[in-house]
Amino acid sequence: MRNVQQQVPQRGEMMLTSQRRKTTKDFDLLPEGKPYQLIDGELIMSPSPVYEHQRVVRELSTLLWTIVKQGRLGEVIVAPIDIYVTEMDVFQPDIIFISHERRSIIQDKIHGVPDLVIEVLSPPTAYYDLVHKKAVYEASGVREYWIVDPKEQSVEVFLNTPTGFQAVADASRQGGVRSSIIEHFEVHLTELFPRQ
């Protein structure tokens, strides 16, 4: 679909320097509303997203919430909210869906993994979404992972199988993708990325 190496910043580009790896205990000492994620024991500052990123998040979350609400399937939550995944990983995905079966992970923050995670790529954090966070989501049991690239106008959908994430849908600029775990959740790219 795209050459990740050319579009993604090098690992560590957004990192804060530190002598030791941080844990959730260190993360919890930060002030509320902090613009950080804890990724592999490093505090990563997430700059404010640009308009197109937020527009895509709005469109996707509205579509997803409409389907989830009609079907009474669970909860849809939009960033920023902290997702405590491991002792060294606290993420802020753009959009998450949590089914009623996993509702117990919802507390003041989210302690556990959602059923569905959607990440909309931004240049400063794309490396993490495409590599480390994807691997952690896979290992921790996220059922479905979507990567949305506004620049390439593309969407990739990964389903978690007994052998790990498998690409089950992929569209760029036209066509559409569909969720394997949420019936009727389907995205048409010409509607998500209308031509100017």
Short mmCIF file of N, CA and C in Angstrom, two decimals:
data_model
loop_
_atom_site.label_atom_id
_atom_site.label_comp_id
_atom_site.label_asym_id
_atom_site.label_seq_id
_atom_site.Cartn_x
_atom_site.Cartn_y
_atom_site.Cartn_z
N MET A 1 0.82 -1.19 0.00
CA MET A 1 0.00 0.00 0.00
C MET A 1 0.86 1.26 0.00
N ARG A 2 1.90 1.29 0.82
CA ARG A 2 2.76 2.46 0.86
C ARG A 2 4.13 2.06 1.38
N ASN A 3 5.10 2.87 1.10
CA ASN A 3 6.44 2.61 1.61
C ASN A 3 6.56 3.29 2.97
N VAL A 4 6.40 2.51 4.03
CA VAL A 4 6.39 3.04 5.39
C VAL A 4 7.67 3.77 5.71
N GLN A 5 8.81 3.25 5.26
CA GLN A 5 10.10 3.86 5.58
C GLN A 5 10.19 5.31 5.10
N GLN A 6 9.56 5.63 3.97
CA GLN A 6 9.67 6.99 3.43
C GLN A 6 8.76 7.97 4.14
N GLN A 7 7.64 7.50 4.70
CA GLN A 7 6.66 8.42 5.26
C GLN A 7 6.72 8.53 6.77
N VAL A 8 7.41 7.64 7.42
CA VAL A 8 7.36 7.57 8.88
C VAL A 8 8.64 8.12 9.47
N PRO A 9 8.52 8.98 10.50
CA PRO A 9 9.72 9.48 11.15
C PRO A 9 10.49 8.35 11.82
N GLN A 10 11.76 8.55 12.02
CA GLN A 10 12.60 7.53 12.65
C GLN A 10 12.22 7.38 14.11
N ARG A 11 12.35 6.16 14.62
CA ARG A 11 12.03 5.88 16.02
C ARG A 11 12.86 6.80 16.90
N GLY A 12 12.21 7.36 17.89
CA GLY A 12 12.91 8.23 18.82
C GLY A 12 12.83 9.69 18.46
N GLU A 13 12.26 10.02 17.30
CA GLU A 13 12.23 11.41 16.88
C GLU A 13 11.43 12.28 17.85
N MET A 14 10.37 11.71 18.44
CA MET A 14 9.54 12.47 19.35
C MET A 14 9.81 12.11 20.81
N MET A 15 10.84 11.32 21.07
CA MET A 15 11.08 10.84 22.43
C MET A 15 11.67 11.92 23.33
N LEU A 16 11.32 11.82 24.59
CA LEU A 16 11.98 12.61 25.61
C LEU A 16 13.17 11.79 26.10
N THR A 17 14.27 12.43 26.35
CA THR A 17 15.42 11.67 26.82
C THR A 17 15.20 11.22 28.25
N SER A 18 15.64 10.01 28.53
CA SER A 18 15.50 9.49 29.88
C SER A 18 16.59 8.46 30.12
N GLN A 19 16.92 8.24 31.37
CA GLN A 19 17.95 7.28 31.72
C GLN A 19 17.38 5.87 31.89
N ARG A 20 16.14 5.77 32.32
CA ARG A 20 15.55 4.45 32.54
C ARG A 20 14.16 4.41 31.93
N ARG A 21 13.71 3.21 31.68
CA ARG A 21 12.38 3.05 31.12
C ARG A 21 11.34 3.38 32.18
N LYS A 22 10.28 4.01 31.75
CA LYS A 22 9.20 4.41 32.65
C LYS A 22 8.15 3.30 32.72
N THR A 23 7.34 3.36 33.77
CA THR A 23 6.23 2.42 33.95
C THR A 23 4.94 3.22 34.13
N THR A 24 3.85 2.50 34.30
CA THR A 24 2.58 3.19 34.54
C THR A 24 2.62 4.00 35.83
N LYS A 25 3.43 3.59 36.79
CA LYS A 25 3.55 4.37 38.03
C LYS A 25 4.14 5.75 37.74
N ASP A 26 5.16 5.82 36.89
CA ASP A 26 5.73 7.11 36.49
C ASP A 26 4.71 7.92 35.69
N PHE A 27 4.01 7.24 34.80
CA PHE A 27 3.02 7.90 33.95
C PHE A 27 1.93 8.54 34.80
N ASP A 28 1.51 7.86 35.85
CA ASP A 28 0.43 8.37 36.70
C ASP A 28 0.83 9.61 37.49
N LEU A 29 2.12 9.89 37.59
CA LEU A 29 2.60 11.08 38.31
C LEU A 29 2.51 12.34 37.45
N LEU A 30 2.30 12.19 36.14
CA LEU A 30 2.19 13.34 35.26
C LEU A 30 0.88 14.07 35.53
N PRO A 31 0.83 15.39 35.26
CA PRO A 31 -0.41 16.13 35.48
C PRO A 31 -1.54 15.62 34.58
N GLU A 32 -2.77 15.75 35.06
CA GLU A 32 -3.93 15.34 34.26
C GLU A 32 -3.98 16.16 32.97
N GLY A 33 -4.39 15.53 31.89
CA GLY A 33 -4.45 16.22 30.60
C GLY A 33 -3.13 16.27 29.88
N LYS A 34 -2.17 15.51 30.35
CA LYS A 34 -0.83 15.50 29.77
C LYS A 34 -0.88 15.01 28.31
N PRO A 35 -0.13 15.63 27.41
CA PRO A 35 -0.16 15.21 26.00
C PRO A 35 0.88 14.11 25.72
N TYR A 36 0.93 13.10 26.58
CA TYR A 36 1.93 12.04 26.44
C TYR A 36 1.27 10.68 26.30
N GLN A 37 2.02 9.79 25.67
CA GLN A 37 1.72 8.37 25.70
C GLN A 37 2.96 7.69 26.27
N LEU A 38 2.76 6.57 26.91
CA LEU A 38 3.87 5.75 27.38
C LEU A 38 4.01 4.60 26.39
N ILE A 39 5.11 4.63 25.63
CA ILE A 39 5.30 3.65 24.57
C ILE A 39 6.62 2.93 24.79
N ASP A 40 6.52 1.66 25.13
CA ASP A 40 7.70 0.83 25.39
C ASP A 40 8.60 1.47 26.45
N GLY A 41 7.99 2.03 27.49
CA GLY A 41 8.75 2.60 28.59
C GLY A 41 9.29 3.99 28.35
N GLU A 42 8.91 4.61 27.23
CA GLU A 42 9.36 5.98 26.93
C GLU A 42 8.15 6.91 26.90
N LEU A 43 8.29 8.10 27.49
CA LEU A 43 7.24 9.11 27.42
C LEU A 43 7.33 9.81 26.08
N ILE A 44 6.28 9.71 25.28
CA ILE A 44 6.24 10.28 23.94
C ILE A 44 5.21 11.40 23.93
N MET A 45 5.66 12.61 23.59
CA MET A 45 4.74 13.73 23.52
C MET A 45 4.00 13.67 22.18
N SER A 46 2.69 13.84 22.23
CA SER A 46 1.88 13.85 21.03
C SER A 46 1.43 15.28 20.74
N PRO A 47 1.96 15.90 19.69
CA PRO A 47 1.52 17.25 19.36
C PRO A 47 0.06 17.26 18.92
N SER A 48 -0.58 18.42 18.98
CA SER A 48 -1.97 18.53 18.56
C SER A 48 -2.10 18.12 17.09
N PRO A 49 -3.13 17.34 16.76
CA PRO A 49 -3.30 16.92 15.38
C PRO A 49 -3.78 18.07 14.49
N VAL A 50 -3.60 17.88 13.19
CA VAL A 50 -4.03 18.89 12.22
C VAL A 50 -5.50 18.69 11.88
N TYR A 51 -6.06 19.66 11.15
CA TYR A 51 -7.49 19.65 10.82
C TYR A 51 -7.91 18.36 10.14
N GLU A 52 -7.20 17.92 9.09
CA GLU A 52 -7.63 16.75 8.33
C GLU A 52 -7.68 15.50 9.21
N HIS A 53 -6.73 15.36 10.11
CA HIS A 53 -6.74 14.24 11.05
C HIS A 53 -8.03 14.25 11.87
N GLN A 54 -8.35 15.41 12.42
CA GLN A 54 -9.54 15.52 13.28
C GLN A 54 -10.83 15.36 12.49
N ARG A 55 -10.85 15.84 11.25
CA ARG A 55 -12.03 15.66 10.41
C ARG A 55 -12.29 14.18 10.17
N VAL A 56 -11.23 13.42 9.87
CA VAL A 56 -11.36 11.99 9.62
C VAL A 56 -11.81 11.27 10.90
N VAL A 57 -11.25 11.65 12.04
CA VAL A 57 -11.66 11.06 13.32
C VAL A 57 -13.15 11.32 13.55
N ARG A 58 -13.60 12.54 13.29
CA ARG A 58 -15.01 12.88 13.48
C ARG A 58 -15.91 12.01 12.59
N GLU A 59 -15.55 11.91 11.32
CA GLU A 59 -16.38 11.13 10.39
C GLU A 59 -16.46 9.67 10.80
N LEU A 60 -15.31 9.07 11.11
CA LEU A 60 -15.29 7.66 11.48
C LEU A 60 -16.02 7.40 12.79
N SER A 61 -15.78 8.24 13.78
CA SER A 61 -16.40 8.02 15.09
C SER A 61 -17.91 8.21 15.02
N THR A 62 -18.38 9.16 14.22
CA THR A 62 -19.82 9.37 14.06
C THR A 62 -20.47 8.15 13.41
N LEU A 63 -19.85 7.66 12.35
CA LEU A 63 -20.37 6.47 11.67
C LEU A 63 -20.38 5.26 12.60
N LEU A 64 -19.26 5.05 13.29
CA LEU A 64 -19.16 3.91 14.20
C LEU A 64 -20.17 4.03 15.35
N TRP A 65 -20.28 5.21 15.95
CA TRP A 65 -21.18 5.39 17.08
C TRP A 65 -22.64 5.16 16.67
N THR A 66 -23.02 5.61 15.48
CA THR A 66 -24.38 5.42 15.00
C THR A 66 -24.72 3.93 14.95
N ILE A 67 -23.82 3.12 14.43
CA ILE A 67 -24.05 1.68 14.31
C ILE A 67 -24.04 1.01 15.68
N VAL A 68 -23.08 1.37 16.52
CA VAL A 68 -22.97 0.77 17.85
C VAL A 68 -24.18 1.13 18.70
N LYS A 69 -24.64 2.37 18.63
CA LYS A 69 -25.79 2.80 19.42
C LYS A 69 -27.06 2.10 18.95
N GLN A 70 -27.27 2.03 17.64
CA GLN A 70 -28.47 1.36 17.11
C GLN A 70 -28.52 -0.10 17.52
N GLY A 71 -27.36 -0.76 17.50
CA GLY A 71 -27.32 -2.17 17.85
C GLY A 71 -27.13 -2.44 19.32
N ARG A 72 -26.96 -1.37 20.12
CA ARG A 72 -26.71 -1.50 21.56
C ARG A 72 -25.56 -2.48 21.80
N LEU A 73 -24.43 -2.19 21.11
CA LEU A 73 -23.30 -3.11 21.11
C LEU A 73 -22.25 -2.83 22.17
N GLY A 74 -22.21 -1.58 22.67
CA GLY A 74 -21.17 -1.23 23.63
C GLY A 74 -20.88 0.25 23.62
N GLU A 75 -19.61 0.61 23.75
CA GLU A 75 -19.18 2.00 23.86
C GLU A 75 -18.19 2.37 22.76
N VAL A 76 -18.29 3.61 22.28
CA VAL A 76 -17.31 4.18 21.37
C VAL A 76 -16.71 5.39 22.07
N ILE A 77 -15.38 5.45 22.14
CA ILE A 77 -14.70 6.54 22.84
C ILE A 77 -13.65 7.12 21.91
N VAL A 78 -13.57 8.45 21.91
CA VAL A 78 -12.63 9.17 21.05
C VAL A 78 -11.55 9.78 21.93
N ALA A 79 -10.31 9.82 21.41
CA ALA A 79 -9.17 10.40 22.14
C ALA A 79 -9.46 11.85 22.50
N PRO A 80 -8.83 12.33 23.55
CA PRO A 80 -7.82 11.65 24.35
C PRO A 80 -8.41 10.91 25.55
N ILE A 81 -8.03 9.66 25.68
CA ILE A 81 -8.28 8.88 26.89
C ILE A 81 -7.17 7.85 26.99
N ASP A 82 -6.67 7.62 28.19
CA ASP A 82 -5.54 6.70 28.37
C ASP A 82 -6.02 5.26 28.39
N ILE A 83 -5.33 4.43 27.62
CA ILE A 83 -5.59 2.99 27.58
C ILE A 83 -4.38 2.30 28.19
N TYR A 84 -4.54 1.72 29.38
CA TYR A 84 -3.45 1.03 30.05
C TYR A 84 -3.39 -0.40 29.49
N VAL A 85 -2.37 -0.64 28.66
CA VAL A 85 -2.28 -1.92 27.96
C VAL A 85 -1.30 -2.87 28.66
N THR A 86 -0.09 -2.39 28.96
CA THR A 86 0.90 -3.16 29.70
C THR A 86 1.54 -2.24 30.73
N GLU A 87 2.45 -2.77 31.51
CA GLU A 87 3.15 -1.96 32.52
C GLU A 87 4.01 -0.87 31.88
N MET A 88 4.39 -1.05 30.62
CA MET A 88 5.25 -0.09 29.91
C MET A 88 4.53 0.63 28.78
N ASP A 89 3.23 0.41 28.63
CA ASP A 89 2.50 0.96 27.49
C ASP A 89 1.15 1.53 27.90
N VAL A 90 1.01 2.85 27.77
CA VAL A 90 -0.26 3.54 27.95
C VAL A 90 -0.48 4.37 26.69
N PHE A 91 -1.48 3.99 25.91
CA PHE A 91 -1.71 4.61 24.61
C PHE A 91 -2.95 5.51 24.64
N GLN A 92 -3.03 6.38 23.63
CA GLN A 92 -4.22 7.20 23.42
C GLN A 92 -4.67 7.01 21.97
N PRO A 93 -5.34 5.89 21.68
CA PRO A 93 -5.80 5.68 20.30
C PRO A 93 -6.84 6.72 19.91
N ASP A 94 -6.98 6.95 18.61
CA ASP A 94 -7.93 7.96 18.15
C ASP A 94 -9.37 7.56 18.43
N ILE A 95 -9.72 6.30 18.14
CA ILE A 95 -11.09 5.83 18.34
C ILE A 95 -11.02 4.39 18.86
N ILE A 96 -11.87 4.08 19.84
CA ILE A 96 -11.95 2.70 20.31
C ILE A 96 -13.41 2.28 20.44
N PHE A 97 -13.63 0.99 20.28
CA PHE A 97 -14.93 0.38 20.54
C PHE A 97 -14.72 -0.68 21.60
N ILE A 98 -15.56 -0.64 22.65
CA ILE A 98 -15.52 -1.63 23.72
C ILE A 98 -16.90 -2.28 23.79
N SER A 99 -16.94 -3.58 23.56
CA SER A 99 -18.20 -4.32 23.60
C SER A 99 -18.68 -4.47 25.04
N HIS A 100 -19.96 -4.82 25.19
CA HIS A 100 -20.51 -5.05 26.53
C HIS A 100 -19.72 -6.14 27.26
N GLU A 101 -19.23 -7.12 26.51
CA GLU A 101 -18.48 -8.22 27.12
C GLU A 101 -17.18 -7.74 27.77
N ARG A 102 -16.61 -6.66 27.27
CA ARG A 102 -15.36 -6.13 27.83
C ARG A 102 -15.58 -4.88 28.67
N ARG A 103 -16.79 -4.57 29.00
CA ARG A 103 -17.12 -3.32 29.70
C ARG A 103 -16.36 -3.15 31.02
N SER A 104 -15.96 -4.25 31.64
CA SER A 104 -15.27 -4.16 32.93
C SER A 104 -13.94 -3.42 32.84
N ILE A 105 -13.39 -3.24 31.64
CA ILE A 105 -12.12 -2.50 31.51
C ILE A 105 -12.31 -1.00 31.64
N ILE A 106 -13.58 -0.55 31.57
CA ILE A 106 -13.86 0.89 31.67
C ILE A 106 -13.95 1.28 33.13
N GLN A 107 -13.00 2.13 33.54
CA GLN A 107 -13.01 2.71 34.88
C GLN A 107 -12.85 4.21 34.67
N ASP A 108 -12.10 4.91 35.52
CA ASP A 108 -11.80 6.31 35.22
C ASP A 108 -11.01 6.40 33.92
N LYS A 109 -10.16 5.42 33.73
CA LYS A 109 -9.40 5.27 32.50
C LYS A 109 -9.69 3.86 32.01
N ILE A 110 -9.07 3.48 30.91
CA ILE A 110 -9.33 2.14 30.36
C ILE A 110 -8.17 1.24 30.77
N HIS A 111 -8.48 0.18 31.51
CA HIS A 111 -7.46 -0.77 31.98
C HIS A 111 -7.70 -2.10 31.28
N GLY A 112 -7.10 -2.24 30.11
CA GLY A 112 -7.27 -3.42 29.28
C GLY A 112 -7.43 -3.00 27.84
N VAL A 113 -7.68 -3.97 26.97
CA VAL A 113 -7.72 -3.64 25.55
C VAL A 113 -9.15 -3.61 25.01
N PRO A 114 -9.42 -2.63 24.15
CA PRO A 114 -10.72 -2.57 23.48
C PRO A 114 -10.86 -3.69 22.45
N ASP A 115 -12.07 -3.86 21.94
CA ASP A 115 -12.30 -4.81 20.86
C ASP A 115 -11.74 -4.27 19.55
N LEU A 116 -11.97 -2.98 19.30
CA LEU A 116 -11.55 -2.34 18.05
C LEU A 116 -10.76 -1.09 18.37
N VAL A 117 -9.63 -0.93 17.69
CA VAL A 117 -8.83 0.30 17.80
C VAL A 117 -8.67 0.86 16.40
N ILE A 118 -8.92 2.17 16.26
CA ILE A 118 -8.68 2.88 15.00
C ILE A 118 -7.65 3.96 15.26
N GLU A 119 -6.56 3.90 14.52
CA GLU A 119 -5.53 4.94 14.59
C GLU A 119 -5.51 5.69 13.25
N VAL A 120 -5.63 7.01 13.33
CA VAL A 120 -5.52 7.87 12.15
C VAL A 120 -4.10 8.45 12.18
N LEU A 121 -3.33 8.15 11.14
CA LEU A 121 -1.91 8.49 11.16
C LEU A 121 -1.65 9.99 11.13
N SER A 122 -0.65 10.41 11.90
CA SER A 122 -0.08 11.75 11.88
C SER A 122 1.42 11.57 11.73
N PRO A 123 2.10 12.42 10.96
CA PRO A 123 3.54 12.22 10.74
C PRO A 123 4.37 12.07 12.02
N PRO A 124 4.13 12.84 13.10
CA PRO A 124 5.00 12.70 14.27
C PRO A 124 4.88 11.36 15.00
N THR A 125 3.73 10.68 14.88
CA THR A 125 3.52 9.46 15.65
C THR A 125 3.24 8.23 14.79
N ALA A 126 3.33 8.35 13.47
CA ALA A 126 2.98 7.24 12.57
C ALA A 126 3.83 6.01 12.83
N TYR A 127 5.12 6.19 13.11
CA TYR A 127 5.99 5.03 13.36
C TYR A 127 5.41 4.15 14.46
N TYR A 128 4.99 4.77 15.55
CA TYR A 128 4.49 4.01 16.69
C TYR A 128 3.19 3.28 16.34
N ASP A 129 2.28 3.97 15.63
CA ASP A 129 1.02 3.34 15.24
C ASP A 129 1.25 2.14 14.33
N LEU A 130 2.21 2.26 13.43
CA LEU A 130 2.46 1.22 12.42
C LEU A 130 3.32 0.07 12.93
N VAL A 131 4.12 0.31 13.96
CA VAL A 131 5.07 -0.71 14.40
C VAL A 131 4.81 -1.14 15.84
N HIS A 132 5.26 -0.35 16.80
CA HIS A 132 5.21 -0.80 18.20
C HIS A 132 3.78 -0.97 18.71
N LYS A 133 2.95 0.04 18.53
CA LYS A 133 1.60 -0.05 19.05
C LYS A 133 0.83 -1.19 18.38
N LYS A 134 1.03 -1.35 17.10
CA LYS A 134 0.38 -2.45 16.39
C LYS A 134 0.77 -3.80 17.00
N ALA A 135 2.05 -3.97 17.28
CA ALA A 135 2.53 -5.23 17.88
C ALA A 135 1.95 -5.45 19.27
N VAL A 136 1.85 -4.38 20.05
CA VAL A 136 1.29 -4.50 21.41
C VAL A 136 -0.20 -4.80 21.34
N TYR A 137 -0.91 -4.13 20.47
CA TYR A 137 -2.34 -4.41 20.31
C TYR A 137 -2.56 -5.87 19.91
N GLU A 138 -1.74 -6.35 19.00
CA GLU A 138 -1.84 -7.73 18.54
C GLU A 138 -1.62 -8.71 19.69
N ALA A 139 -0.52 -8.52 20.43
CA ALA A 139 -0.16 -9.44 21.52
C ALA A 139 -1.15 -9.38 22.68
N SER A 140 -1.76 -8.22 22.90
CA SER A 140 -2.63 -8.07 24.06
C SER A 140 -4.09 -8.45 23.78
N GLY A 141 -4.42 -8.73 22.53
CA GLY A 141 -5.75 -9.25 22.24
C GLY A 141 -6.77 -8.29 21.67
N VAL A 142 -6.34 -7.15 21.13
CA VAL A 142 -7.28 -6.30 20.39
C VAL A 142 -7.82 -7.12 19.22
N ARG A 143 -9.13 -7.19 19.09
CA ARG A 143 -9.72 -8.08 18.09
C ARG A 143 -9.55 -7.55 16.67
N GLU A 144 -9.62 -6.21 16.50
CA GLU A 144 -9.50 -5.64 15.15
C GLU A 144 -8.79 -4.29 15.25
N TYR A 145 -7.91 -4.04 14.28
CA TYR A 145 -7.10 -2.82 14.28
C TYR A 145 -7.19 -2.17 12.90
N TRP A 146 -7.57 -0.90 12.89
CA TRP A 146 -7.66 -0.14 11.64
C TRP A 146 -6.56 0.92 11.62
N ILE A 147 -5.89 1.04 10.49
CA ILE A 147 -4.92 2.11 10.28
C ILE A 147 -5.45 2.96 9.12
N VAL A 148 -5.69 4.23 9.43
CA VAL A 148 -6.25 5.16 8.45
C VAL A 148 -5.18 6.20 8.13
N ASP A 149 -4.89 6.36 6.86
CA ASP A 149 -3.84 7.29 6.42
C ASP A 149 -4.47 8.41 5.60
N PRO A 150 -4.70 9.59 6.21
CA PRO A 150 -5.31 10.69 5.46
C PRO A 150 -4.48 11.16 4.27
N LYS A 151 -3.16 11.11 4.39
CA LYS A 151 -2.31 11.56 3.29
C LYS A 151 -2.46 10.67 2.07
N GLU A 152 -2.45 9.36 2.28
CA GLU A 152 -2.60 8.40 1.19
C GLU A 152 -4.06 8.10 0.88
N GLN A 153 -4.97 8.62 1.72
CA GLN A 153 -6.40 8.35 1.60
C GLN A 153 -6.65 6.84 1.54
N SER A 154 -6.13 6.15 2.55
CA SER A 154 -6.21 4.69 2.57
C SER A 154 -6.63 4.19 3.95
N VAL A 155 -7.17 2.97 3.96
CA VAL A 155 -7.56 2.31 5.20
C VAL A 155 -7.14 0.85 5.11
N GLU A 156 -6.49 0.36 6.17
CA GLU A 156 -6.13 -1.05 6.28
C GLU A 156 -6.82 -1.61 7.52
N VAL A 157 -7.37 -2.81 7.40
CA VAL A 157 -8.06 -3.46 8.51
C VAL A 157 -7.36 -4.78 8.82
N PHE A 158 -7.00 -4.96 10.09
CA PHE A 158 -6.33 -6.18 10.55
C PHE A 158 -7.21 -6.89 11.56
N LEU A 159 -7.41 -8.18 11.36
CA LEU A 159 -8.18 -9.01 12.26
C LEU A 159 -7.22 -9.87 13.06
N ASN A 160 -7.43 -9.96 14.39
CA ASN A 160 -6.56 -10.77 15.23
C ASN A 160 -7.00 -12.23 15.15
N THR A 161 -6.12 -13.07 14.68
CA THR A 161 -6.40 -14.50 14.51
C THR A 161 -5.46 -15.29 15.42
N PRO A 162 -5.61 -16.61 15.49
CA PRO A 162 -4.69 -17.40 16.32
C PRO A 162 -3.22 -17.23 15.93
N THR A 163 -2.95 -16.78 14.71
CA THR A 163 -1.56 -16.55 14.28
C THR A 163 -1.20 -15.06 14.28
N GLY A 164 -2.05 -14.22 14.88
CA GLY A 164 -1.76 -12.79 14.94
C GLY A 164 -2.59 -12.00 13.95
N PHE A 165 -2.24 -10.70 13.80
CA PHE A 165 -3.00 -9.83 12.90
C PHE A 165 -2.87 -10.31 11.46
N GLN A 166 -4.00 -10.39 10.79
CA GLN A 166 -4.05 -10.70 9.37
C GLN A 166 -4.80 -9.57 8.68
N ALA A 167 -4.23 -9.05 7.58
CA ALA A 167 -4.92 -8.01 6.81
C ALA A 167 -6.15 -8.62 6.16
N VAL A 168 -7.32 -8.04 6.43
CA VAL A 168 -8.56 -8.58 5.88
C VAL A 168 -9.24 -7.59 4.94
N ALA A 169 -8.81 -6.34 4.94
CA ALA A 169 -9.37 -5.34 4.02
C ALA A 169 -8.34 -4.24 3.82
N ASP A 170 -8.35 -3.69 2.62
CA ASP A 170 -7.35 -2.68 2.26
C ASP A 170 -7.92 -1.90 1.08
N ALA A 171 -8.05 -0.59 1.24
CA ALA A 171 -8.55 0.23 0.14
C ALA A 171 -7.81 1.56 0.13
N SER A 172 -7.63 2.10 -1.08
CA SER A 172 -6.94 3.37 -1.23
C SER A 172 -7.66 4.23 -2.26
N ARG A 173 -8.09 5.41 -1.82
CA ARG A 173 -8.73 6.43 -2.65
C ARG A 173 -10.13 6.07 -3.14
N GLN A 174 -10.41 4.82 -3.36
CA GLN A 174 -11.76 4.41 -3.75
C GLN A 174 -12.05 3.03 -3.17
N GLY A 175 -13.27 2.57 -3.36
CA GLY A 175 -13.64 1.30 -2.75
C GLY A 175 -14.01 1.50 -1.30
N GLY A 176 -14.00 0.42 -0.55
CA GLY A 176 -14.38 0.51 0.85
C GLY A 176 -13.82 -0.63 1.66
N VAL A 177 -13.99 -0.52 2.96
CA VAL A 177 -13.57 -1.57 3.89
C VAL A 177 -14.71 -1.81 4.86
N ARG A 178 -14.70 -3.01 5.43
CA ARG A 178 -15.76 -3.42 6.34
C ARG A 178 -15.15 -4.09 7.56
N SER A 179 -15.76 -3.86 8.71
CA SER A 179 -15.33 -4.51 9.94
C SER A 179 -15.73 -5.98 9.92
N SER A 180 -14.87 -6.81 10.47
CA SER A 180 -15.18 -8.23 10.62
C SER A 180 -15.87 -8.52 11.95
N ILE A 181 -15.84 -7.56 12.89
CA ILE A 181 -16.40 -7.82 14.22
C ILE A 181 -17.63 -6.98 14.53
N ILE A 182 -17.89 -5.92 13.75
CA ILE A 182 -19.06 -5.07 13.98
C ILE A 182 -19.90 -5.07 12.71
N GLU A 183 -21.00 -5.75 12.77
CA GLU A 183 -21.87 -5.85 11.60
C GLU A 183 -22.34 -4.47 11.17
N HIS A 184 -22.33 -4.23 9.88
CA HIS A 184 -22.78 -2.98 9.24
C HIS A 184 -21.78 -1.83 9.35
N PHE A 185 -20.66 -2.02 10.04
CA PHE A 185 -19.66 -0.94 10.07
C PHE A 185 -18.81 -1.04 8.82
N GLU A 186 -19.10 -0.16 7.88
CA GLU A 186 -18.46 -0.16 6.57
C GLU A 186 -18.11 1.27 6.20
N VAL A 187 -16.95 1.47 5.62
CA VAL A 187 -16.49 2.81 5.26
C VAL A 187 -16.18 2.85 3.77
N HIS A 188 -16.77 3.83 3.09
CA HIS A 188 -16.50 4.05 1.67
C HIS A 188 -15.51 5.21 1.55
N LEU A 189 -14.41 4.98 0.89
CA LEU A 189 -13.34 5.98 0.88
C LEU A 189 -13.72 7.27 0.18
N THR A 190 -14.57 7.21 -0.84
CA THR A 190 -14.96 8.45 -1.51
C THR A 190 -15.81 9.33 -0.60
N GLU A 191 -16.44 8.72 0.42
CA GLU A 191 -17.19 9.51 1.39
C GLU A 191 -16.29 9.99 2.53
N LEU A 192 -15.33 9.14 2.92
CA LEU A 192 -14.41 9.53 3.99
C LEU A 192 -13.42 10.59 3.52
N PHE A 193 -13.00 10.49 2.26
CA PHE A 193 -12.05 11.45 1.68
C PHE A 193 -12.67 12.09 0.44
N PRO A 194 -13.66 12.97 0.61
CA PRO A 194 -14.28 13.59 -0.57
C PRO A 194 -13.29 14.48 -1.30
N ARG A 195 -13.41 14.50 -2.61
CA ARG A 195 -12.49 15.34 -3.40
C ARG A 195 -12.85 16.80 -3.19
N GLN A 196 -11.82 17.61 -3.09
CA GLN A 196 -12.00 19.05 -2.84
C GLN A 196 -12.51 19.76 -4.08
#
